[in-house]
């Protein structure tokens, strides 16, 4: 997808709430970057001076615990703000890795702040994006106690991914990304071997189908009932 900056700005929902003057200013000061799968946009504790927005593809925000285990916090796709926290002016507190080849819209932090100062609607949209991330973190905390069985945690995660990134197909709803067992383990903070066993449990009950890294949910309602059972 070959876009210019103005076309990219027009694709981002939160920027569409801005005034025409703000749109022109953002189109003038923004720039586009293309990154390959596996590249990092920034690293934890690294000074970052740009606000980033996904235009196409997927990026992952993740942390690494003291034991070196990777934990995916967010998977972000088209139109999502990546690092609203940069507006605070502090170093990054998380890592950002490209999950699938991505096109990223970039704004200098100070340029973006100057536009926000003149446009309350844009400022509110940025705050709303931040608030949505906080709400998602609350849900993650609620759904990750040790008392929740691993297969139910995976079922809940796959149900959410099928809601956010699913496409209808002949056999149900296919999650439109390559989900390796390793990546699912990173999302759940579990070991790869454990996730592999739990996926086999779900597949054995007909709740999911796994083919060449593609996961299909035959019946999302059945999957939902499974992870909600006591």
Coordinates of N, CA and C in Angstrom, one line a residue:
X1 N 0.9 -1.2 0.0 CA 0.0 0.0 0.0 C 0.9 1.2 0.0
X2 N 1.0 1.9 -1.1 CA 1.8 3.1 -1.2 C 1.0 4.4 -1.0
X3 N 1.2 5.0 0.2 CA 0.4 6.2 0.5 C 1.3 7.3 0.7
X4 N 0.8 8.5 0.6 CA 1.5 9.7 1.0 C 1.0 10.0 2.5
X5 N 1.6 11.0 3.1 CA 1.3 11.3 4.5 C -0.1 11.8 4.7
X6 N -0.6 12.6 3.8 CA -2.0 13.1 3.9 C -3.0 11.9 3.8
X7 N -2.7 10.9 2.9 CA -3.6 9.8 2.8 C -3.6 8.9 4.1
X8 N -2.4 8.8 4.6 CA -2.2 8.0 5.9 C -3.0 8.7 7.0
X9 N -2.8 10.0 7.2 CA -3.5 10.7 8.2 C -5.0 10.5 8.1
X10 N -5.5 10.5 6.9 CA -7.0 10.4 6.6 C -7.5 9.0 7.0
X11 N -6.6 8.0 7.1 CA -7.0 6.6 7.5 C -7.1 6.4 9.0
X12 N -6.6 7.3 9.8 CA -6.5 7.1 11.2 C -7.7 7.8 11.9
X13 N -8.6 6.9 12.5 CA -9.9 7.4 13.1 C -9.7 8.5 14.1
X14 N -8.7 8.4 15.0 CA -8.6 9.5 16.0 C -8.2 10.8 15.4
X15 N -7.4 10.7 14.3 CA -7.0 12.0 13.7 C -8.2 12.6 12.9
X16 N -9.1 11.8 12.5 CA -10.3 12.4 11.8 C -11.1 13.3 12.7
X17 N -10.9 13.2 14.0 CA -11.7 14.1 14.9 C -11.1 15.5 15.0
X18 N -9.9 15.6 14.4 CA -9.2 16.9 14.5 C -9.8 17.9 13.6
X19 N -9.5 19.2 13.8 CA -10.0 20.3 13.0 C -9.2 20.2 11.6
X20 N -9.8 20.9 10.6 CA -9.1 20.9 9.3 C -7.7 21.5 9.4
X21 N -7.5 22.5 10.2 CA -6.2 23.1 10.4 C -5.2 22.1 11.0
X22 N -5.7 21.3 12.0 CA -4.9 20.3 12.6 C -4.5 19.2 11.6
X23 N -5.5 18.8 10.8 CA -5.2 17.8 9.7 C -4.1 18.3 8.8
X24 N -4.2 19.5 8.4 CA -3.1 20.1 7.5 C -1.8 20.1 8.2
X25 N -1.8 20.5 9.4 CA -0.5 20.6 10.2 C 0.1 19.2 10.4
X26 N -0.7 18.2 10.7 CA -0.2 16.9 10.9 C 0.2 16.2 9.6
X27 N -0.5 16.5 8.5 CA -0.1 16.0 7.2 C 1.3 16.6 6.8
X28 N 1.6 17.8 7.2 CA 2.8 18.5 6.8 C 4.0 18.0 7.7
X29 N 3.8 17.6 8.9 CA 4.9 17.3 9.8 C 5.1 15.8 10.0
X30 N 4.1 15.0 9.5 CA 4.2 13.5 9.6 C 5.1 12.9 8.6
X31 N 5.5 11.7 8.8 CA 6.2 10.9 7.8 C 5.9 9.4 8.0
X32 N 6.1 8.7 6.9 CA 5.8 7.2 6.9 C 7.1 6.4 6.9
X33 N 7.1 5.3 7.7 CA 8.2 4.4 7.7 C 7.6 3.0 7.4
X34 N 8.4 2.2 6.7 CA 8.0 0.8 6.5 C 9.0 -0.1 7.2
X35 N 8.5 -1.0 8.0 CA 9.3 -1.9 8.8 C 9.0 -3.4 8.5
X36 N 10.0 -4.2 8.5 CA 9.8 -5.7 8.2 C 9.5 -6.4 9.5
X37 N 8.9 -7.6 9.3 CA 8.6 -8.4 10.5 C 9.9 -8.7 11.3
X38 N 9.7 -8.5 12.6 CA 10.9 -8.7 13.5 C 11.7 -7.5 13.8
X39 N 11.5 -6.4 13.1 CA 12.2 -5.2 13.4 C 11.6 -4.5 14.6
X40 N 12.4 -3.8 15.3 CA 11.9 -3.0 16.5 C 11.8 -1.6 16.2
X41 N 10.7 -1.0 16.6 CA 10.4 0.4 16.5 C 11.1 1.2 17.6
X42 N 11.1 0.6 18.8 CA 11.8 1.1 19.9 C 12.0 0.0 21.0
X43 N 12.9 0.3 21.9 CA 13.2 -0.7 23.0 C 12.9 -0.1 24.4
X44 N 12.7 -0.9 25.3 CA 12.4 -0.5 26.7 C 13.6 0.4 27.2
X45 N 13.3 1.5 27.9 CA 14.3 2.4 28.4 C 15.0 3.3 27.4
X46 N 14.6 3.1 26.1 CA 15.2 3.9 25.1 C 14.6 5.3 24.9
X47 N 15.4 6.3 24.8 CA 14.7 7.6 24.5 C 14.0 7.6 23.2
X48 N 12.7 8.1 23.3 CA 11.9 8.1 22.0 C 11.3 9.5 21.9
X49 N 11.4 10.0 20.7 CA 11.0 11.4 20.5 C 9.9 11.5 19.5
X50 N 9.3 10.3 19.1 CA 8.3 10.3 18.1 C 7.0 9.5 18.6
X51 N 5.9 10.0 18.2 CA 4.6 9.3 18.4 C 4.4 8.5 17.1
X52 N 4.0 7.2 17.3 CA 3.8 6.3 16.2 C 2.4 5.8 16.1
X53 N 1.9 5.6 14.9 CA 0.5 5.1 14.6 C 0.6 4.0 13.5
X54 N 0.0 2.9 13.7 CA 0.0 1.8 12.7 C -1.0 2.2 11.6
X55 N -0.4 2.1 10.4 CA -1.2 2.4 9.2 C -1.6 1.1 8.5
X56 N -0.7 0.1 8.5 CA -1.0 -1.2 8.0 C -0.1 -2.2 8.7
X57 N -0.5 -3.5 8.7 CA 0.3 -4.5 9.4 C -0.1 -4.6 10.9
X58 N 0.8 -5.3 11.7 CA 0.6 -5.5 13.1 C 1.9 -5.2 13.8
X59 N 1.8 -4.6 15.0 CA 3.0 -4.5 15.9 C 2.6 -5.0 17.3
X60 N 3.7 -5.4 18.0 CA 3.5 -6.0 19.3 C 4.2 -5.1 20.3
X61 N 3.5 -4.8 21.5 CA 4.2 -4.2 22.6 C 4.4 -5.3 23.6
X62 N 5.6 -5.5 24.1 CA 5.9 -6.5 25.0 C 7.0 -6.1 26.0
X63 N 7.0 -6.9 27.2 CA 8.0 -6.7 28.2 C 8.8 -8.0 28.3
X64 N 9.9 -7.9 29.0 CA 10.7 -9.1 29.3 C 11.0 -9.1 30.8
X65 N 10.6 -10.2 31.5 CA 10.7 -10.3 32.9 C 12.2 -10.6 33.3
X66 N 12.5 -10.6 34.6 CA 13.9 -10.8 35.1 C 14.5 -12.1 34.6
X67 N 13.6 -13.1 34.4 CA 14.1 -14.4 33.9 C 14.3 -14.5 32.4
X68 N 14.0 -13.4 31.7 CA 14.2 -13.3 30.3 C 13.0 -13.8 29.5
X69 N 11.9 -14.0 30.2 CA 10.7 -14.5 29.5 C 9.9 -13.3 28.9
X70 N 9.5 -13.4 27.7 CA 8.8 -12.4 26.9 C 7.3 -12.5 27.2
X71 N 6.7 -11.3 27.4 CA 5.2 -11.2 27.7 C 4.6 -10.2 26.8
X72 N 3.8 -10.6 25.9 CA 3.1 -9.7 25.0 C 2.0 -9.0 25.7
X73 N 2.0 -7.6 25.7 CA 0.9 -6.9 26.4 C -0.2 -6.5 25.4
X74 N 0.2 -6.0 24.2 CA -0.8 -5.5 23.2 C -0.3 -6.0 21.8
X75 N -1.3 -6.3 21.0 CA -1.1 -6.5 19.6 C -2.0 -5.4 18.9
X76 N -1.3 -4.5 18.1 CA -2.0 -3.4 17.6 C -2.0 -3.4 16.0
X77 N -3.1 -3.0 15.5 CA -3.2 -3.1 14.0 C -3.6 -1.7 13.5
X78 N -4.1 -1.6 12.3 CA -4.4 -0.4 11.5 C -5.2 0.6 12.4
X79 N -4.6 1.9 12.4 CA -5.3 3.0 13.0 C -5.0 3.1 14.5
X80 N -4.2 2.2 15.1 CA -4.0 2.3 16.6 C -2.7 3.1 16.9
X81 N -2.9 4.0 17.9 CA -1.7 4.7 18.4 C -0.9 3.7 19.2
X82 N 0.4 3.8 19.0 CA 1.3 2.8 19.6 C 1.8 3.3 21.0
X83 N 2.3 4.5 21.0 CA 3.0 5.0 22.2 C 2.6 6.3 22.7
X84 N 1.3 6.4 23.1 CA 0.8 7.7 23.7 C 1.7 8.2 24.8
X85 N 2.3 7.3 25.6 CA 3.1 7.6 26.7 C 4.3 8.5 26.4
X86 N 4.7 8.5 25.1 CA 5.8 9.3 24.7 C 5.6 10.8 24.9
X87 N 4.3 11.2 25.0 CA 3.9 12.6 25.1 C 4.4 13.1 26.5
X88 N 4.6 12.2 27.4 CA 5.1 12.6 28.8 C 6.6 13.0 28.7
X89 N 7.3 12.6 27.7 CA 8.7 13.1 27.6 C 9.7 12.2 28.3
X90 N 9.3 11.0 28.7 CA 10.2 10.0 29.4 C 10.6 8.9 28.4
X91 N 11.7 8.2 28.8 CA 12.1 7.0 27.9 C 11.0 6.0 27.8
X92 N 11.1 5.2 26.8 CA 10.1 4.1 26.6 C 10.1 3.1 27.8
X93 N 8.9 2.6 28.2 CA 8.8 1.6 29.3 C 8.4 0.3 28.8
X94 N 8.5 0.1 27.5 CA 8.1 -1.2 26.8 C 8.8 -1.3 25.5
X95 N 8.8 -2.6 25.0 CA 9.4 -2.8 23.6 C 8.3 -2.8 22.6
X96 N 8.7 -2.4 21.4 CA 7.7 -2.5 20.3 C 8.4 -3.2 19.1
X97 N 7.8 -4.3 18.7 CA 8.3 -5.2 17.6 C 7.3 -5.3 16.6
X98 N 7.7 -5.3 15.3 CA 6.8 -5.5 14.2 C 6.4 -7.0 14.1
X99 N 5.2 -7.3 14.2 CA 4.7 -8.7 14.1 C 4.4 -9.2 12.7
X100 N 3.9 -8.3 11.9 CA 3.8 -8.5 10.4 C 4.2 -7.2 9.8
X101 N 4.8 -7.3 8.6 CA 5.3 -6.1 7.8 C 4.3 -4.9 8.0
X102 N 4.9 -3.8 8.5 CA 4.0 -2.7 8.9 C 4.4 -1.4 8.3
X103 N 3.4 -0.5 8.1 CA 3.7 0.9 7.7 C 3.3 1.7 8.9
X104 N 4.2 2.6 9.3 CA 4.0 3.4 10.5 C 4.0 4.9 10.2
X105 N 3.0 5.6 10.7 CA 3.0 7.0 10.6 C 3.7 7.6 11.9
X106 N 4.7 8.5 11.6 CA 5.5 9.1 12.7 C 5.3 10.6 12.8
X107 N 5.3 11.0 14.1 CA 5.2 12.5 14.3 C 6.2 12.8 15.4
X108 N 7.0 13.9 15.2 CA 7.8 14.4 16.3 C 7.0 14.7 17.5
X109 N 7.4 14.4 18.6 CA 6.6 14.6 19.8 C 6.2 16.0 20.1
X110 N 7.1 16.9 19.9 CA 6.9 18.3 20.1 C 5.9 18.9 19.1
X111 N 6.1 18.4 17.8 CA 5.1 18.9 16.8 C 3.7 18.5 17.1
X112 N 3.6 17.2 17.5 CA 2.2 16.7 17.8 C 1.6 17.4 19.0
X113 N 2.4 17.7 20.0 CA 1.9 18.4 21.2 C 1.5 19.8 20.8
X114 N 2.2 20.5 19.9 CA 1.8 21.8 19.5 C 0.4 21.8 18.8
X115 N 0.2 20.8 18.0 CA -1.1 20.7 17.4 C -2.2 20.4 18.4
X116 N -1.9 19.5 19.4 CA -2.9 19.2 20.4 C -3.3 20.4 21.2
X117 N -2.3 21.3 21.5 CA -2.6 22.5 22.3 C -3.7 23.4 21.7
X118 N -3.8 23.3 20.4 CA -4.8 24.1 19.7 C -6.1 23.4 19.3
X119 N -6.2 22.1 19.7 CA -7.3 21.3 19.2 C -7.8 20.3 20.3
X120 N -8.8 20.7 21.1 CA -9.3 19.9 22.2 C -9.8 18.5 21.7
X121 N -10.5 18.5 20.5 CA -11.1 17.2 20.0 C -10.0 16.2 19.8
X122 N -8.8 16.7 19.2 CA -7.7 15.8 19.0 C -7.1 15.3 20.3
X123 N -7.0 16.2 21.3 CA -6.5 15.9 22.6 C -7.3 14.8 23.2
X124 N -8.7 15.0 23.2 CA -9.6 14.0 23.8 C -9.4 12.6 23.1
X125 N -9.3 12.6 21.8 CA -9.1 11.4 21.1 C -7.9 10.6 21.5
X126 N -6.8 11.3 21.8 CA -5.6 10.7 22.3 C -5.8 10.2 23.7
X127 N -6.5 11.0 24.5 CA -6.8 10.5 25.9 C -7.7 9.3 25.9
X128 N -8.7 9.2 24.9 CA -9.5 8.1 24.8 C -8.7 6.8 24.4
X129 N -7.8 7.0 23.5 CA -6.9 5.9 23.1 C -6.1 5.3 24.3
X130 N -5.6 6.3 25.1 CA -4.8 5.9 26.3 C -5.8 5.2 27.3
X131 N -7.0 5.7 27.5 CA -7.9 5.1 28.4 C -8.3 3.7 28.0
X132 N -8.4 3.5 26.7 CA -8.8 2.1 26.2 C -7.7 1.1 26.5
X133 N -6.4 1.5 26.4 CA -5.3 0.6 26.8 C -5.4 0.3 28.2
X134 N -5.7 1.3 29.1 CA -5.8 1.0 30.5 C -6.9 0.0 30.8
X135 N -8.0 0.2 30.2 CA -9.1 -0.7 30.4 C -8.7 -2.1 30.0
X136 N -8.0 -2.3 28.9 CA -7.6 -3.6 28.4 C -6.6 -4.2 29.4
X137 N -5.7 -3.4 30.0 CA -4.8 -3.9 31.0 C -5.6 -4.4 32.2
X138 N -6.6 -3.7 32.6 CA -7.5 -4.1 33.7 C -8.0 -5.5 33.4
X139 N -8.6 -5.7 32.2 CA -9.1 -7.0 31.8 C -8.1 -8.1 31.9
X140 N -6.9 -7.8 31.4 CA -5.8 -8.7 31.4 C -5.5 -9.2 32.8
X141 N -5.4 -8.2 33.7 CA -5.1 -8.6 35.1 C -6.2 -9.5 35.7
X142 N -7.4 -9.2 35.3 CA -8.6 -10.0 35.8 C -8.5 -11.4 35.3
X143 N -8.0 -11.6 34.0 CA -8.1 -12.9 33.4 C -6.8 -13.7 33.5
X144 N -5.8 -13.2 34.3 CA -4.6 -14.0 34.4 C -4.2 -14.5 35.8
X145 N -5.2 -14.7 36.7 CA -4.8 -15.3 38.0 C -4.4 -16.7 37.8
X146 N -3.6 -17.2 38.7 CA -3.2 -18.6 38.7 C -4.3 -19.6 38.8
X147 N -5.5 -19.1 39.3 CA -6.6 -20.0 39.5 C -7.3 -20.4 38.2
X148 N -7.1 -19.6 37.1 CA -7.7 -19.8 35.8 C -6.9 -20.9 35.1
X149 N -7.6 -22.0 34.7 CA -6.9 -23.0 33.9 C -6.3 -22.5 32.6
X150 N -5.1 -23.1 32.3 CA -4.4 -22.6 31.1 C -5.2 -22.7 29.8
X151 N -6.0 -23.8 29.7 CA -6.8 -24.0 28.4 C -7.9 -23.0 28.3
X152 N -8.4 -22.6 29.5 CA -9.5 -21.5 29.5 C -8.9 -20.2 29.1
X153 N -7.7 -19.9 29.6 CA -7.0 -18.7 29.3 C -6.7 -18.6 27.8
X154 N -6.3 -19.7 27.2 CA -6.0 -19.7 25.8 C -7.3 -19.5 25.0
X155 N -8.4 -20.2 25.5 CA -9.7 -20.1 24.8 C -10.2 -18.7 24.8
X156 N -10.0 -18.0 25.9 CA -10.5 -16.6 26.1 C -9.7 -15.7 25.1
X157 N -8.3 -16.0 25.1 CA -7.5 -15.1 24.2 C -7.8 -15.4 22.7
X158 N -8.0 -16.6 22.3 CA -8.4 -16.9 20.9 C -9.8 -16.3 20.6
X159 N -10.7 -16.4 21.5 CA -12.0 -15.8 21.3 C -11.9 -14.3 21.0
X160 N -11.1 -13.6 21.8 CA -10.9 -12.2 21.6 C -10.2 -11.9 20.3
X161 N -9.2 -12.7 20.0 CA -8.5 -12.4 18.7 C -9.4 -12.7 17.5
X162 N -10.3 -13.7 17.6 CA -11.2 -13.9 16.6 C -12.3 -12.8 16.4
X163 N -12.6 -12.1 17.6 CA -13.5 -11.0 17.5 C -12.8 -9.8 16.9
X164 N -11.5 -9.5 17.2 CA -10.8 -8.3 16.8 C -10.2 -8.5 15.4
X165 N -9.8 -9.7 15.0 CA -9.0 -9.9 13.8 C -9.6 -11.1 13.0
X166 N -10.8 -11.5 13.3 CA -11.4 -12.7 12.6 C -12.1 -12.3 11.3
X167 N -12.0 -13.3 10.3 CA -12.7 -13.1 9.1 C -13.6 -14.4 8.9
X168 N -14.8 -14.2 8.4 CA -15.6 -15.4 8.1 C -15.0 -16.3 7.1
X169 N -15.1 -17.6 7.3 CA -14.7 -18.6 6.3 C -15.7 -19.7 6.3
X170 N -15.5 -20.7 5.4 CA -16.4 -21.8 5.2 C -16.5 -22.6 6.5
X171 N -15.4 -22.7 7.3 CA -15.4 -23.5 8.5 C -15.6 -22.8 9.8
X172 N -15.9 -21.5 9.7 CA -16.1 -20.7 10.9 C -15.5 -19.3 10.8
X173 N -14.7 -18.9 11.8 CA -14.0 -17.6 11.8 C -12.5 -17.8 11.9
X174 N -11.8 -17.4 10.9 CA -10.4 -17.5 10.8 C -9.7 -16.3 11.4
X175 N -8.7 -16.5 12.3 CA -8.0 -15.3 12.8 C -6.9 -15.0 11.7
X176 N -7.0 -13.8 11.2 CA -6.3 -13.4 10.0 C -4.8 -13.0 10.3
X177 N -4.1 -13.8 10.9 CA -2.7 -13.6 11.2 C -2.0 -15.0 11.5
X178 N -0.7 -15.1 11.3 CA 0.0 -16.3 11.6 C 0.3 -16.3 13.1
X179 N -0.3 -17.2 13.8 CA -0.2 -17.3 15.3 C 0.7 -18.5 15.6
X180 N 2.0 -18.3 15.8 CA 2.8 -19.4 16.2 C 2.5 -19.8 17.7
X181 N 2.9 -21.0 18.0 CA 2.7 -21.4 19.4 C 3.6 -20.6 20.3
X182 N 4.8 -20.2 19.8 CA 5.7 -19.4 20.6 C 5.1 -18.0 20.9
X183 N 4.4 -17.5 19.9 CA 3.8 -16.1 20.1 C 2.6 -16.2 21.0
X184 N 1.8 -17.2 20.9 CA 0.7 -17.4 21.9 C 1.2 -17.6 23.3
X185 N 2.3 -18.3 23.4 CA 2.9 -18.4 24.8 C 3.4 -17.1 25.3
X186 N 4.0 -16.2 24.4 CA 4.4 -14.9 24.8 C 3.2 -14.1 25.2
X187 N 2.1 -14.2 24.5 CA 0.9 -13.4 24.9 C 0.3 -13.8 26.2
X188 N 0.5 -15.1 26.6 CA -0.1 -15.6 27.8 C 0.9 -15.7 29.0
X189 N 2.2 -15.4 28.7 CA 3.2 -15.6 29.7 C 3.3 -17.0 30.2
X190 N 3.2 -18.0 29.2 CA 3.3 -19.4 29.5 C 4.4 -20.0 28.7
X191 N 4.7 -21.3 29.0 CA 5.8 -22.0 28.2 C 5.2 -22.5 26.9
X192 N 6.0 -22.6 25.9 CA 5.6 -23.1 24.6 C 5.0 -24.5 24.7
X193 N 5.7 -25.4 25.5 CA 5.2 -26.8 25.6 C 3.8 -26.8 26.2
X194 N 3.6 -26.0 27.2 CA 2.3 -26.0 27.9 C 1.2 -25.5 26.9
X195 N 1.5 -24.4 26.2 CA 0.5 -23.9 25.2 C 0.2 -25.0 24.1
X196 N 1.2 -25.7 23.7 CA 1.0 -26.7 22.6 C 0.0 -27.8 23.1
X197 N 0.2 -28.2 24.4 CA -0.7 -29.2 25.0 C -2.1 -28.7 25.1
X198 N -2.2 -27.5 25.5 CA -3.6 -26.9 25.7 C -4.3 -26.7 24.4
X199 N -3.5 -26.3 23.4 CA -4.2 -26.2 22.0 C -4.7 -27.5 21.5
X200 N -4.0 -28.6 21.8 CA -4.4 -29.9 21.4 C -5.7 -30.3 22.2
X201 N -5.8 -29.8 23.4 CA -7.1 -30.1 24.2 C -8.2 -29.4 23.5
X202 N -8.0 -28.1 23.1 CA -9.1 -27.4 22.5 C -9.5 -27.9 21.1
X203 N -8.4 -28.3 20.4 CA -8.7 -28.9 19.1 C -9.4 -30.3 19.2
X204 N -9.0 -31.1 20.2 CA -9.6 -32.4 20.4 C -11.1 -32.3 20.7
X205 N -11.5 -31.1 21.3 CA -12.9 -30.9 21.6 C -13.7 -30.2 20.5
X206 N -13.0 -30.0 19.4 CA -13.6 -29.3 18.2 C -13.8 -27.8 18.4
X207 N -13.2 -27.2 19.4 CA -13.4 -25.8 19.6 C -12.5 -24.9 18.7
X208 N -11.4 -25.5 18.3 CA -10.5 -24.8 17.3 C -10.0 -25.7 16.3
X209 N -9.5 -25.2 15.2 CA -8.8 -25.9 14.1 C -7.5 -25.2 13.9
X210 N -6.4 -25.9 13.8 CA -5.1 -25.3 13.6 C -4.5 -26.0 12.3
X211 N -4.2 -25.1 11.3 CA -3.6 -25.6 10.1 C -2.5 -24.6 9.6
X212 N -1.3 -25.0 9.6 CA -0.1 -24.2 9.1 C -0.1 -22.8 9.8
X213 N -0.3 -22.8 11.1 CA -0.2 -21.5 11.8 C -1.4 -20.7 11.8
X214 N -2.4 -21.1 11.0 CA -3.7 -20.4 11.0 C -4.7 -21.1 11.9
X215 N -5.4 -20.3 12.7 CA -6.3 -20.9 13.7 C -7.7 -20.4 13.3
X216 N -8.6 -21.4 13.2 CA -10.0 -21.1 12.9 C -10.9 -21.6 14.1
X217 N -11.9 -20.7 14.4 CA -12.9 -21.0 15.4 C -14.2 -21.5 14.7
X218 N -14.5 -22.8 14.8 CA -15.8 -23.2 14.1 C -17.0 -22.5 14.7
X219 N -17.1 -22.3 16.0 CA -18.2 -21.8 16.7 C -17.8 -20.9 17.8
X220 N -17.8 -19.6 17.7 CA -17.3 -18.6 18.7 C -18.1 -18.7 20.0
X221 N -19.4 -19.0 19.8 CA -20.3 -19.1 21.0 C -19.9 -20.3 21.9
X222 N -19.6 -21.4 21.3 CA -19.2 -22.6 22.0 C -17.8 -22.3 22.7
X223 N -16.9 -21.6 22.0 CA -15.6 -21.3 22.7 C -15.8 -20.4 23.8
X224 N -16.8 -19.4 23.7 CA -17.1 -18.5 24.8 C -17.6 -19.2 26.0
X225 N -18.6 -20.1 25.8 CA -19.1 -20.9 26.8 C -18.1 -21.8 27.6
X226 N -17.1 -22.2 26.8 CA -16.1 -23.1 27.4 C -15.3 -22.3 28.4
X227 N -14.8 -21.1 28.0 CA -13.9 -20.5 29.0 C -14.7 -19.8 30.1
X228 N -16.0 -19.7 30.0 CA -16.8 -19.1 31.1 C -17.3 -20.1 32.0
X229 N -17.2 -21.4 31.7 CA -17.6 -22.4 32.6 C -16.8 -22.4 33.9
X230 N -17.5 -22.7 35.1 CA -16.8 -22.7 36.4 C -15.8 -23.8 36.4

